[in-house]
Amino acid sequence: MQSNNEIIREVNQYAMQNGIVLGLFGIASLAVFKWSFYHPFFSTLFMVMLIGSPVLGVFLTFKYRQASVGTDAPFGFARGFLHALFTGFYASIWVALFTFVYLNYFDHGTLFAA
């Protein structure tokens, strides 16, 4: 039986790794959003990616469940919720960092002028 500190440490470790995946997906969706001003197809793709972000988060949580306890062992709600919450938190850090760098150094106001 694992203690609470070990469980939270394990959840945090997997959430950091999965947050990178979800963050890269979010960065890709922002790039598609930028291209949607020029090509109508990318607008539809952006909507699909926007709806797909929570689906990817659920998939990553199921993947964590399988790696952590397997398919037969019990998996508590709090453990899954914390993993999804921490994954979203770490992904939002990556997306915010990318957005800051892009708007400050590469955009020069074209996104807001559209």
PDB file of N, CA and C in Angstrom:
ATOM      1  N   MET A   1       0.848  -1.183   0.000  1.00  0.00           N
ATOM      2  CA  MET A   1       0.000   0.000   0.000  1.00  0.00           C
ATOM      3  C   MET A   1       0.891   1.242   0.000  1.00  0.00           C
ATOM      4  N   GLN A   2       0.599   2.150  -0.893  1.00  0.00           N
ATOM      5  CA  GLN A   2       1.378   3.379  -0.992  1.00  0.00           C
ATOM      6  C   GLN A   2       0.822   4.430  -0.039  1.00  0.00           C
ATOM      7  N   SER A   3       1.715   5.265   0.471  1.00  0.00           N
ATOM      8  CA  SER A   3       1.258   6.372   1.302  1.00  0.00           C
ATOM      9  C   SER A   3       0.740   7.497   0.403  1.00  0.00           C
ATOM     10  N   ASN A   4       0.081   8.461   1.016  1.00  0.00           N
ATOM     11  CA  ASN A   4      -0.484   9.573   0.243  1.00  0.00           C
ATOM     12  C   ASN A   4       0.595  10.389  -0.453  1.00  0.00           C
ATOM     13  N   ASN A   5       1.737  10.591   0.207  1.00  0.00           N
ATOM     14  CA  ASN A   5       2.819  11.357  -0.415  1.00  0.00           C
ATOM     15  C   ASN A   5       3.378  10.650  -1.635  1.00  0.00           C
ATOM     16  N   GLU A   6       3.491   9.330  -1.563  1.00  0.00           N
ATOM     17  CA  GLU A   6       3.982   8.570  -2.714  1.00  0.00           C
ATOM     18  C   GLU A   6       2.998   8.622  -3.872  1.00  0.00           C
ATOM     19  N   ILE A   7       1.712   8.556  -3.558  1.00  0.00           N
ATOM     20  CA  ILE A   7       0.685   8.617  -4.604  1.00  0.00           C
ATOM     21  C   ILE A   7       0.704   9.980  -5.282  1.00  0.00           C
ATOM     22  N   ILE A   8       0.766  11.044  -4.497  1.00  0.00           N
ATOM     23  CA  ILE A   8       0.770  12.392  -5.079  1.00  0.00           C
ATOM     24  C   ILE A   8       2.042  12.623  -5.885  1.00  0.00           C
ATOM     25  N   ARG A   9       3.165  12.111  -5.409  1.00  0.00           N
ATOM     26  CA  ARG A   9       4.417  12.232  -6.160  1.00  0.00           C
ATOM     27  C   ARG A   9       4.325  11.494  -7.501  1.00  0.00           C
ATOM     28  N   GLU A  10       3.727  10.308  -7.490  1.00  0.00           N
ATOM     29  CA  GLU A  10       3.560   9.543  -8.727  1.00  0.00           C
ATOM     30  C   GLU A  10       2.607  10.246  -9.688  1.00  0.00           C
ATOM     31  N   VAL A  11       1.491  10.749  -9.157  1.00  0.00           N
ATOM     32  CA  VAL A  11       0.528  11.477  -9.992  1.00  0.00           C
ATOM     33  C   VAL A  11       1.187  12.702 -10.602  1.00  0.00           C
ATOM     34  N   ASN A  12       1.953  13.424  -9.817  1.00  0.00           N
ATOM     35  CA  ASN A  12       2.623  14.633 -10.298  1.00  0.00           C
ATOM     36  C   ASN A  12       3.657  14.302 -11.371  1.00  0.00           C
ATOM     37  N   GLN A  13       4.376  13.211 -11.184  1.00  0.00           N
ATOM     38  CA  GLN A  13       5.386  12.810 -12.163  1.00  0.00           C
ATOM     39  C   GLN A  13       4.747  12.491 -13.516  1.00  0.00           C
ATOM     40  N   TYR A  14       3.694  11.703 -13.514  1.00  0.00           N
ATOM     41  CA  TYR A  14       3.023  11.377 -14.767  1.00  0.00           C
ATOM     42  C   TYR A  14       2.330  12.601 -15.361  1.00  0.00           C
ATOM     43  N   ALA A  15       1.785  13.466 -14.507  1.00  0.00           N
ATOM     44  CA  ALA A  15       1.094  14.657 -15.003  1.00  0.00           C
ATOM     45  C   ALA A  15       2.056  15.622 -15.675  1.00  0.00           C
ATOM     46  N   MET A  16       3.284  15.718 -15.177  1.00  0.00           N
ATOM     47  CA  MET A  16       4.276  16.575 -15.839  1.00  0.00           C
ATOM     48  C   MET A  16       4.589  16.059 -17.238  1.00  0.00           C
ATOM     49  N   GLN A  17       4.758  14.757 -17.363  1.00  0.00           N
ATOM     50  CA  GLN A  17       5.053  14.177 -18.670  1.00  0.00           C
ATOM     51  C   GLN A  17       3.871  14.324 -19.622  1.00  0.00           C
ATOM     52  N   ASN A  18       2.674  14.052 -19.134  1.00  0.00           N
ATOM     53  CA  ASN A  18       1.493  14.166 -19.984  1.00  0.00           C
ATOM     54  C   ASN A  18       1.121  15.616 -20.249  1.00  0.00           C
ATOM     55  N   GLY A  19       1.509  16.519 -19.357  1.00  0.00           N
ATOM     56  CA  GLY A  19       1.276  17.940 -19.588  1.00  0.00           C
ATOM     57  C   GLY A  19       2.057  18.460 -20.775  1.00  0.00           C
ATOM     58  N   ILE A  20       3.234  17.893 -21.014  1.00  0.00           N
ATOM     59  CA  ILE A  20       4.006  18.281 -22.201  1.00  0.00           C
ATOM     60  C   ILE A  20       3.258  17.881 -23.463  1.00  0.00           C
ATOM     61  N   VAL A  21       2.692  16.675 -23.470  1.00  0.00           N
ATOM     62  CA  VAL A  21       1.945  16.201 -24.644  1.00  0.00           C
ATOM     63  C   VAL A  21       0.719  17.080 -24.879  1.00  0.00           C
ATOM     64  N   LEU A  22      -0.044  17.327 -23.825  1.00  0.00           N
ATOM     65  CA  LEU A  22      -1.237  18.159 -23.968  1.00  0.00           C
ATOM     66  C   LEU A  22      -0.870  19.600 -24.299  1.00  0.00           C
ATOM     67  N   GLY A  23       0.234  20.088 -23.765  1.00  0.00           N
ATOM     68  CA  GLY A  23       0.695  21.437 -24.088  1.00  0.00           C
ATOM     69  C   GLY A  23       1.106  21.574 -25.541  1.00  0.00           C
ATOM     70  N   LEU A  24       1.802  20.573 -26.072  1.00  0.00           N
ATOM     71  CA  LEU A  24       2.170  20.607 -27.495  1.00  0.00           C
ATOM     72  C   LEU A  24       0.932  20.554 -28.383  1.00  0.00           C
ATOM     73  N   PHE A  25      -0.073  19.797 -27.956  1.00  0.00           N
ATOM     74  CA  PHE A  25      -1.333  19.775 -28.699  1.00  0.00           C
ATOM     75  C   PHE A  25      -2.002  21.148 -28.659  1.00  0.00           C
ATOM     76  N   GLY A  26      -1.955  21.806 -27.509  1.00  0.00           N
ATOM     77  CA  GLY A  26      -2.511  23.154 -27.397  1.00  0.00           C
ATOM     78  C   GLY A  26      -1.758  24.165 -28.234  1.00  0.00           C
ATOM     79  N   ILE A  27      -0.435  24.039 -28.289  1.00  0.00           N
ATOM     80  CA  ILE A  27       0.372  24.928 -29.125  1.00  0.00           C
ATOM     81  C   ILE A  27       0.049  24.706 -30.591  1.00  0.00           C
ATOM     82  N   ALA A  28      -0.127  23.444 -30.982  1.00  0.00           N
ATOM     83  CA  ALA A  28      -0.505  23.148 -32.368  1.00  0.00           C
ATOM     84  C   ALA A  28      -1.878  23.728 -32.688  1.00  0.00           C
ATOM     85  N   SER A  29      -2.801  23.681 -31.737  1.00  0.00           N
ATOM     86  CA  SER A  29      -4.121  24.254 -31.995  1.00  0.00           C
ATOM     87  C   SER A  29      -4.054  25.777 -32.108  1.00  0.00           C
ATOM     88  N   LEU A  30      -3.138  26.417 -31.383  1.00  0.00           N
ATOM     89  CA  LEU A  30      -2.964  27.859 -31.549  1.00  0.00           C
ATOM     90  C   LEU A  30      -2.381  28.203 -32.917  1.00  0.00           C
ATOM     91  N   ALA A  31      -1.473  27.369 -33.407  1.00  0.00           N
ATOM     92  CA  ALA A  31      -0.922  27.585 -34.749  1.00  0.00           C
ATOM     93  C   ALA A  31      -2.009  27.419 -35.802  1.00  0.00           C
ATOM     94  N   VAL A  32      -2.867  26.428 -35.622  1.00  0.00           N
ATOM     95  CA  VAL A  32      -3.978  26.231 -36.559  1.00  0.00           C
ATOM     96  C   VAL A  32      -4.944  27.408 -36.475  1.00  0.00           C
ATOM     97  N   PHE A  33      -5.158  27.953 -35.269  1.00  0.00           N
ATOM     98  CA  PHE A  33      -6.009  29.130 -35.126  1.00  0.00           C
ATOM     99  C   PHE A  33      -5.451  30.314 -35.906  1.00  0.00           C
ATOM    100  N   LYS A  34      -4.154  30.501 -35.851  1.00  0.00           N
ATOM    101  CA  LYS A  34      -3.520  31.596 -36.601  1.00  0.00           C
ATOM    102  C   LYS A  34      -3.715  31.407 -38.103  1.00  0.00           C
ATOM    103  N   TRP A  35      -3.563  30.175 -38.583  1.00  0.00           N
ATOM    104  CA  TRP A  35      -3.737  29.900 -40.012  1.00  0.00           C
ATOM    105  C   TRP A  35      -5.195  29.957 -40.441  1.00  0.00           C
ATOM    106  N   SER A  36      -6.129  29.868 -39.488  1.00  0.00           N
ATOM    107  CA  SER A  36      -7.552  29.867 -39.854  1.00  0.00           C
ATOM    108  C   SER A  36      -8.010  31.214 -40.401  1.00  0.00           C
ATOM    109  N   PHE A  37      -7.235  32.272 -40.196  1.00  0.00           N
ATOM    110  CA  PHE A  37      -7.591  33.565 -40.772  1.00  0.00           C
ATOM    111  C   PHE A  37      -7.335  33.608 -42.271  1.00  0.00           C
ATOM    112  N   TYR A  38      -6.512  32.696 -42.773  1.00  0.00           N
ATOM    113  CA  TYR A  38      -6.127  32.712 -44.182  1.00  0.00           C
ATOM    114  C   TYR A  38      -6.754  31.587 -44.993  1.00  0.00           C
ATOM    115  N   HIS A  39      -7.040  30.451 -44.358  1.00  0.00           N
ATOM    116  CA  HIS A  39      -7.615  29.308 -45.059  1.00  0.00           C
ATOM    117  C   HIS A  39      -8.811  28.791 -44.262  1.00  0.00           C
ATOM    118  N   PRO A  40      -9.986  28.680 -44.879  1.00  0.00           N
ATOM    119  CA  PRO A  40     -11.184  28.265 -44.140  1.00  0.00           C
ATOM    120  C   PRO A  40     -11.105  26.845 -43.565  1.00  0.00           C
ATOM    121  N   PHE A  41     -10.348  25.971 -44.215  1.00  0.00           N
ATOM    122  CA  PHE A  41     -10.235  24.601 -43.703  1.00  0.00           C
ATOM    123  C   PHE A  41      -9.660  24.573 -42.291  1.00  0.00           C
ATOM    124  N   PHE A  42      -8.726  25.454 -42.005  1.00  0.00           N
ATOM    125  CA  PHE A  42      -8.082  25.454 -40.697  1.00  0.00           C
ATOM    126  C   PHE A  42      -9.038  25.900 -39.594  1.00  0.00           C
ATOM    127  N   SER A  43     -10.087  26.628 -39.952  1.00  0.00           N
ATOM    128  CA  SER A  43     -11.087  27.001 -38.960  1.00  0.00           C
ATOM    129  C   SER A  43     -11.824  25.762 -38.452  1.00  0.00           C
ATOM    130  N   THR A  44     -12.176  24.880 -39.371  1.00  0.00           N
ATOM    131  CA  THR A  44     -12.825  23.633 -38.983  1.00  0.00           C
ATOM    132  C   THR A  44     -11.863  22.747 -38.194  1.00  0.00           C
ATOM    133  N   LEU A  45     -10.624  22.682 -38.646  1.00  0.00           N
ATOM    134  CA  LEU A  45      -9.621  21.885 -37.939  1.00  0.00           C
ATOM    135  C   LEU A  45      -9.388  22.423 -36.531  1.00  0.00           C
ATOM    136  N   PHE A  46      -9.411  23.745 -36.380  1.00  0.00           N
ATOM    137  CA  PHE A  46      -9.241  24.333 -35.052  1.00  0.00           C
ATOM    138  C   PHE A  46     -10.380  23.922 -34.129  1.00  0.00           C
ATOM    139  N   MET A  47     -11.604  23.921 -34.631  1.00  0.00           N
ATOM    140  CA  MET A  47     -12.738  23.517 -33.797  1.00  0.00           C
ATOM    141  C   MET A  47     -12.626  22.050 -33.386  1.00  0.00           C
ATOM    142  N   VAL A  48     -12.183  21.214 -34.303  1.00  0.00           N
ATOM    143  CA  VAL A  48     -11.995  19.797 -33.974  1.00  0.00           C
ATOM    144  C   VAL A  48     -10.902  19.639 -32.916  1.00  0.00           C
ATOM    145  N   MET A  49      -9.821  20.384 -33.069  1.00  0.00           N
ATOM    146  CA  MET A  49      -8.738  20.305 -32.086  1.00  0.00           C
ATOM    147  C   MET A  49      -9.170  20.875 -30.738  1.00  0.00           C
ATOM    148  N   LEU A  50      -9.994  21.906 -30.757  1.00  0.00           N
ATOM    149  CA  LEU A  50     -10.480  22.498 -29.516  1.00  0.00           C
ATOM    150  C   LEU A  50     -11.350  21.509 -28.750  1.00  0.00           C
ATOM    151  N   ILE A  51     -12.202  20.800 -29.464  1.00  0.00           N
ATOM    152  CA  ILE A  51     -13.037  19.784 -28.829  1.00  0.00           C
ATOM    153  C   ILE A  51     -12.202  18.563 -28.447  1.00  0.00           C
ATOM    154  N   GLY A  52     -11.150  18.299 -29.206  1.00  0.00           N
ATOM    155  CA  GLY A  52     -10.309  17.142 -28.942  1.00  0.00           C
ATOM    156  C   GLY A  52      -9.363  17.293 -27.768  1.00  0.00           C
ATOM    157  N   SER A  53      -9.159  18.497 -27.283  1.00  0.00           N
ATOM    158  CA  SER A  53      -8.243  18.694 -26.150  1.00  0.00           C
ATOM    159  C   SER A  53      -8.703  17.965 -24.885  1.00  0.00           C
ATOM    160  N   PRO A  54      -9.959  18.102 -24.458  1.00  0.00           N
ATOM    161  CA  PRO A  54     -10.384  17.323 -23.286  1.00  0.00           C
ATOM    162  C   PRO A  54     -10.379  15.821 -23.545  1.00  0.00           C
ATOM    163  N   VAL A  55     -10.656  15.434 -24.788  1.00  0.00           N
ATOM    164  CA  VAL A  55     -10.623  14.013 -25.127  1.00  0.00           C
ATOM    165  C   VAL A  55      -9.202  13.475 -24.970  1.00  0.00           C
ATOM    166  N   LEU A  56      -8.213  14.252 -25.403  1.00  0.00           N
ATOM    167  CA  LEU A  56      -6.818  13.854 -25.224  1.00  0.00           C
ATOM    168  C   LEU A  56      -6.460  13.789 -23.743  1.00  0.00           C
ATOM    169  N   GLY A  57      -6.976  14.722 -22.946  1.00  0.00           N
ATOM    170  CA  GLY A  57      -6.735  14.684 -21.505  1.00  0.00           C
ATOM    171  C   GLY A  57      -7.298  13.428 -20.860  1.00  0.00           C
ATOM    172  N   VAL A  58      -8.489  13.019 -21.274  1.00  0.00           N
ATOM    173  CA  VAL A  58      -9.089  11.788 -20.753  1.00  0.00           C
ATOM    174  C   VAL A  58      -8.273  10.577 -21.196  1.00  0.00           C
ATOM    175  N   PHE A  59      -7.836  10.578 -22.453  1.00  0.00           N
ATOM    176  CA  PHE A  59      -7.009   9.474 -22.949  1.00  0.00           C
ATOM    177  C   PHE A  59      -5.711   9.361 -22.158  1.00  0.00           C
ATOM    178  N   LEU A  60      -5.080  10.491 -21.871  1.00  0.00           N
ATOM    179  CA  LEU A  60      -3.836  10.469 -21.099  1.00  0.00           C
ATOM    180  C   LEU A  60      -4.072   9.990 -19.669  1.00  0.00           C
ATOM    181  N   THR A  61      -5.230  10.316 -19.097  1.00  0.00           N
ATOM    182  CA  THR A  61      -5.553   9.835 -17.757  1.00  0.00           C
ATOM    183  C   THR A  61      -5.790   8.329 -17.766  1.00  0.00           C
ATOM    184  N   PHE A  62      -6.467   7.816 -18.793  1.00  0.00           N
ATOM    185  CA  PHE A  62      -6.638   6.366 -18.909  1.00  0.00           C
ATOM    186  C   PHE A  62      -5.298   5.665 -19.099  1.00  0.00           C
ATOM    187  N   LYS A  63      -4.419   6.288 -19.853  1.00  0.00           N
ATOM    188  CA  LYS A  63      -3.086   5.728 -20.056  1.00  0.00           C
ATOM    189  C   LYS A  63      -2.315   5.700 -18.730  1.00  0.00           C
ATOM    190  N   TYR A  64      -2.454   6.751 -17.933  1.00  0.00           N
ATOM    191  CA  TYR A  64      -1.823   6.777 -16.612  1.00  0.00           C
ATOM    192  C   TYR A  64      -2.403   5.686 -15.717  1.00  0.00           C
ATOM    193  N   ARG A  65      -3.708   5.497 -15.775  1.00  0.00           N
ATOM    194  CA  ARG A  65      -4.340   4.460 -14.961  1.00  0.00           C
ATOM    195  C   ARG A  65      -3.780   3.089 -15.303  1.00  0.00           C
ATOM    196  N   GLN A  66      -3.645   2.820 -16.588  1.00  0.00           N
ATOM    197  CA  GLN A  66      -3.132   1.523 -17.005  1.00  0.00           C
ATOM    198  C   GLN A  66      -1.675   1.343 -16.574  1.00  0.00           C
ATOM    199  N   ALA A  67      -0.879   2.397 -16.652  1.00  0.00           N
ATOM    200  CA  ALA A  67       0.526   2.299 -16.255  1.00  0.00           C
ATOM    201  C   ALA A  67       0.682   2.233 -14.739  1.00  0.00           C
ATOM    202  N   SER A  68      -0.225   2.850 -14.014  1.00  0.00           N
ATOM    203  CA  SER A  68      -0.087   2.953 -12.569  1.00  0.00           C
ATOM    204  C   SER A  68      -0.594   1.708 -11.838  1.00  0.00           C
ATOM    205  N   VAL A  69      -1.838   1.341 -12.082  1.00  0.00           N
ATOM    206  CA  VAL A  69      -2.439   0.243 -11.322  1.00  0.00           C
ATOM    207  C   VAL A  69      -2.882  -0.915 -12.200  1.00  0.00           C
ATOM    208  N   GLY A  70      -2.845  -0.774 -13.499  1.00  0.00           N
ATOM    209  CA  GLY A  70      -3.323  -1.835 -14.375  1.00  0.00           C
ATOM    210  C   GLY A  70      -4.817  -1.732 -14.597  1.00  0.00           C
ATOM    211  N   THR A  71      -5.362  -2.731 -15.239  1.00  0.00           N
ATOM    212  CA  THR A  71      -6.789  -2.679 -15.571  1.00  0.00           C
ATOM    213  C   THR A  71      -7.652  -3.354 -14.520  1.00  0.00           C
ATOM    214  N   ASP A  72      -7.079  -4.223 -13.684  1.00  0.00           N
ATOM    215  CA  ASP A  72      -7.885  -4.979 -12.725  1.00  0.00           C
ATOM    216  C   ASP A  72      -7.921  -4.354 -11.338  1.00  0.00           C
ATOM    217  N   ALA A  73      -6.916  -3.583 -10.987  1.00  0.00           N
ATOM    218  CA  ALA A  73      -6.841  -3.006  -9.643  1.00  0.00           C
ATOM    219  C   ALA A  73      -7.750  -1.782  -9.538  1.00  0.00           C
ATOM    220  N   PRO A  74      -8.204  -1.461  -8.330  1.00  0.00           N
ATOM    221  CA  PRO A  74      -9.051  -0.266  -8.167  1.00  0.00           C
ATOM    222  C   PRO A  74      -8.253   1.021  -8.369  1.00  0.00           C
ATOM    223  N   PHE A  75      -8.924   1.988  -8.937  1.00  0.00           N
ATOM    224  CA  PHE A  75      -8.310   3.287  -9.237  1.00  0.00           C
ATOM    225  C   PHE A  75      -9.249   4.347  -8.697  1.00  0.00           C
ATOM    226  N   GLY A  76      -8.810   5.079  -7.686  1.00  0.00           N
ATOM    227  CA  GLY A  76      -9.671   6.033  -7.012  1.00  0.00           C
ATOM    228  C   GLY A  76      -9.983   7.264  -7.847  1.00  0.00           C
ATOM    229  N   PHE A  77     -11.131   7.870  -7.555  1.00  0.00           N
ATOM    230  CA  PHE A  77     -11.551   9.071  -8.269  1.00  0.00           C
ATOM    231  C   PHE A  77     -10.571  10.210  -8.030  1.00  0.00           C
ATOM    232  N   ALA A  78     -10.112  10.358  -6.797  1.00  0.00           N
ATOM    233  CA  ALA A  78      -9.208  11.468  -6.469  1.00  0.00           C
ATOM    234  C   ALA A  78      -7.904  11.365  -7.240  1.00  0.00           C
ATOM    235  N   ARG A  79      -7.407  10.161  -7.423  1.00  0.00           N
ATOM    236  CA  ARG A  79      -6.162   9.966  -8.167  1.00  0.00           C
ATOM    237  C   ARG A  79      -6.339  10.373  -9.629  1.00  0.00           C
ATOM    238  N   GLY A  80      -7.428   9.960 -10.244  1.00  0.00           N
ATOM    239  CA  GLY A  80      -7.693  10.343 -11.633  1.00  0.00           C
ATOM    240  C   GLY A  80      -7.948  11.831 -11.779  1.00  0.00           C
ATOM    241  N   PHE A  81      -8.700  12.393 -10.830  1.00  0.00           N
ATOM    242  CA  PHE A  81      -8.993  13.821 -10.887  1.00  0.00           C
ATOM    243  C   PHE A  81      -7.724  14.649 -10.723  1.00  0.00           C
ATOM    244  N   LEU A  82      -6.874  14.272  -9.774  1.00  0.00           N
ATOM    245  CA  LEU A  82      -5.619  15.007  -9.579  1.00  0.00           C
ATOM    246  C   LEU A  82      -4.723  14.913 -10.806  1.00  0.00           C
ATOM    247  N   HIS A  83      -4.686  13.741 -11.427  1.00  0.00           N
ATOM    248  CA  HIS A  83      -3.863  13.606 -12.632  1.00  0.00           C
ATOM    249  C   HIS A  83      -4.384  14.515 -13.737  1.00  0.00           C
ATOM    250  N   ALA A  84      -5.694  14.521 -13.961  1.00  0.00           N
ATOM    251  CA  ALA A  84      -6.260  15.377 -15.007  1.00  0.00           C
ATOM    252  C   ALA A  84      -6.051  16.855 -14.680  1.00  0.00           C
ATOM    253  N   LEU A  85      -6.222  17.225 -13.421  1.00  0.00           N
ATOM    254  CA  LEU A  85      -6.040  18.615 -13.007  1.00  0.00           C
ATOM    255  C   LEU A  85      -4.589  19.060 -13.173  1.00  0.00           C
ATOM    256  N   PHE A  86      -3.654  18.250 -12.695  1.00  0.00           N
ATOM    257  CA  PHE A  86      -2.240  18.603 -12.818  1.00  0.00           C
ATOM    258  C   PHE A  86      -1.785  18.609 -14.271  1.00  0.00           C
ATOM    259  N   THR A  87      -2.297  17.678 -15.074  1.00  0.00           N
ATOM    260  CA  THR A  87      -1.941  17.653 -16.494  1.00  0.00           C
ATOM    261  C   THR A  87      -2.400  18.933 -17.178  1.00  0.00           C
ATOM    262  N   GLY A  88      -3.618  19.365 -16.900  1.00  0.00           N
ATOM    263  CA  GLY A  88      -4.106  20.621 -17.463  1.00  0.00           C
ATOM    264  C   GLY A  88      -3.307  21.814 -16.984  1.00  0.00           C
ATOM    265  N   PHE A  89      -2.892  21.784 -15.730  1.00  0.00           N
ATOM    266  CA  PHE A  89      -2.086  22.874 -15.189  1.00  0.00           C
ATOM    267  C   PHE A  89      -0.737  22.969 -15.896  1.00  0.00           C
ATOM    268  N   TYR A  90      -0.049  21.847 -16.037  1.00  0.00           N
ATOM    269  CA  TYR A  90       1.262  21.870 -16.692  1.00  0.00           C
ATOM    270  C   TYR A  90       1.140  22.189 -18.177  1.00  0.00           C
ATOM    271  N   ALA A  91       0.078  21.723 -18.817  1.00  0.00           N
ATOM    272  CA  ALA A  91      -0.133  22.055 -20.229  1.00  0.00           C
ATOM    273  C   ALA A  91      -0.390  23.544 -20.394  1.00  0.00           C
ATOM    274  N   SER A  92      -1.145  24.133 -19.478  1.00  0.00           N
ATOM    275  CA  SER A  92      -1.431  25.564 -19.590  1.00  0.00           C
ATOM    276  C   SER A  92      -0.172  26.403 -19.397  1.00  0.00           C
ATOM    277  N   ILE A  93       0.768  25.927 -18.604  1.00  0.00           N
ATOM    278  CA  ILE A  93       2.043  26.641 -18.463  1.00  0.00           C
ATOM    279  C   ILE A  93       2.781  26.666 -19.793  1.00  0.00           C
ATOM    280  N   TRP A  94       2.840  25.522 -20.484  1.00  0.00           N
ATOM    281  CA  TRP A  94       3.528  25.469 -21.788  1.00  0.00           C
ATOM    282  C   TRP A  94       2.835  26.345 -22.823  1.00  0.00           C
ATOM    283  N   VAL A  95       1.496  26.303 -22.861  1.00  0.00           N
ATOM    284  CA  VAL A  95       0.754  27.115 -23.831  1.00  0.00           C
ATOM    285  C   VAL A  95       0.925  28.598 -23.523  1.00  0.00           C
ATOM    286  N   ALA A  96       0.892  28.969 -22.252  1.00  0.00           N
ATOM    287  CA  ALA A  96       1.073  30.376 -21.883  1.00  0.00           C
ATOM    288  C   ALA A  96       2.479  30.865 -22.220  1.00  0.00           C
ATOM    289  N   LEU A  97       3.474  30.037 -21.998  1.00  0.00           N
ATOM    290  CA  LEU A  97       4.845  30.408 -22.342  1.00  0.00           C
ATOM    291  C   LEU A  97       4.992  30.608 -23.844  1.00  0.00           C
ATOM    292  N   PHE A  98       4.429  29.702 -24.631  1.00  0.00           N
ATOM    293  CA  PHE A  98       4.483  29.836 -26.087  1.00  0.00           C
ATOM    294  C   PHE A  98       3.744  31.093 -26.548  1.00  0.00           C
ATOM    295  N   THR A  99       2.568  31.343 -25.977  1.00  0.00           N
ATOM    296  CA  THR A  99       1.789  32.517 -26.357  1.00  0.00           C
ATOM    297  C   THR A  99       2.541  33.798 -26.029  1.00  0.00           C
ATOM    298  N   PHE A 100       3.159  33.859 -24.868  1.00  0.00           N
ATOM    299  CA  PHE A 100       3.936  35.033 -24.485  1.00  0.00           C
ATOM    300  C   PHE A 100       5.087  35.280 -25.451  1.00  0.00           C
ATOM    301  N   VAL A 101       5.850  34.242 -25.749  1.00  0.00           N
ATOM    302  CA  VAL A 101       6.995  34.387 -26.655  1.00  0.00           C
ATOM    303  C   VAL A 101       6.518  34.773 -28.047  1.00  0.00           C
ATOM    304  N   TYR A 102       5.454  34.145 -28.526  1.00  0.00           N
ATOM    305  CA  TYR A 102       4.961  34.444 -29.870  1.00  0.00           C
ATOM    306  C   TYR A 102       4.460  35.885 -29.978  1.00  0.00           C
ATOM    307  N   LEU A 103       3.641  36.311 -29.026  1.00  0.00           N
ATOM    308  CA  LEU A 103       3.077  37.657 -29.114  1.00  0.00           C
ATOM    309  C   LEU A 103       4.132  38.739 -28.900  1.00  0.00           C
ATOM    310  N   ASN A 104       5.119  38.487 -28.076  1.00  0.00           N
ATOM    311  CA  ASN A 104       6.140  39.505 -27.826  1.00  0.00           C
ATOM    312  C   ASN A 104       7.188  39.614 -28.914  1.00  0.00           C
ATOM    313  N   TYR A 105       7.561  38.498 -29.519  1.00  0.00           N
ATOM    314  CA  TYR A 105       8.724  38.523 -30.401  1.00  0.00           C
ATOM    315  C   TYR A 105       8.435  38.210 -31.865  1.00  0.00           C
ATOM    316  N   PHE A 106       7.305  37.596 -32.190  1.00  0.00           N
ATOM    317  CA  PHE A 106       7.076  37.174 -33.568  1.00  0.00           C
ATOM    318  C   PHE A 106       5.846  37.793 -34.220  1.00  0.00           C
ATOM    319  N   ASP A 107       4.827  38.120 -33.472  1.00  0.00           N
ATOM    320  CA  ASP A 107       3.550  38.530 -34.052  1.00  0.00           C
ATOM    321  C   ASP A 107       3.547  39.972 -34.529  1.00  0.00           C
ATOM    322  N   HIS A 108       4.051  40.882 -33.755  1.00  0.00           N
ATOM    323  CA  HIS A 108       4.090  42.316 -34.063  1.00  0.00           C
ATOM    324  C   HIS A 108       2.698  42.887 -34.336  1.00  0.00           C
ATOM    325  N   GLY A 109       1.680  42.384 -33.636  1.00  0.00           N
ATOM    326  CA  GLY A 109       0.344  42.947 -33.717  1.00  0.00           C
ATOM    327  C   GLY A 109      -0.542  42.440 -34.833  1.00  0.00           C
ATOM    328  N   THR A 110      -0.096  41.488 -35.635  1.00  0.00           N
ATOM    329  CA  THR A 110      -0.930  41.027 -36.751  1.00  0.00           C
ATOM    330  C   THR A 110      -2.116  40.197 -36.284  1.00  0.00           C
ATOM    331  N   LEU A 111      -1.999  39.499 -35.174  1.00  0.00           N
ATOM    332  CA  LEU A 111      -3.119  38.698 -34.687  1.00  0.00           C
ATOM    333  C   LEU A 111      -4.266  39.590 -34.241  1.00  0.00           C
ATOM    334  N   PHE A 112      -3.959  40.696 -33.588  1.00  0.00           N
ATOM    335  CA  PHE A 112      -5.007  41.593 -33.115  1.00  0.00           C
ATOM    336  C   PHE A 112      -5.527  42.506 -34.216  1.00  0.00           C
ATOM    337  N   ALA A 113      -4.786  42.661 -35.296  1.00  0.00           N
ATOM    338  CA  ALA A 113      -5.236  43.497 -36.408  1.00  0.00           C
ATOM    339  C   ALA A 113      -6.180  42.752 -37.342  1.00  0.00           C
ATOM    340  N   ALA A 114      -6.283  41.440 -37.187  1.00  0.00           N
ATOM    341  CA  ALA A 114      -7.102  40.643 -38.115  1.00  0.00           C
ATOM    342  C   ALA A 114      -8.565  40.837 -37.877  1.00  0.00           C
TER     343      ALA A 114
END
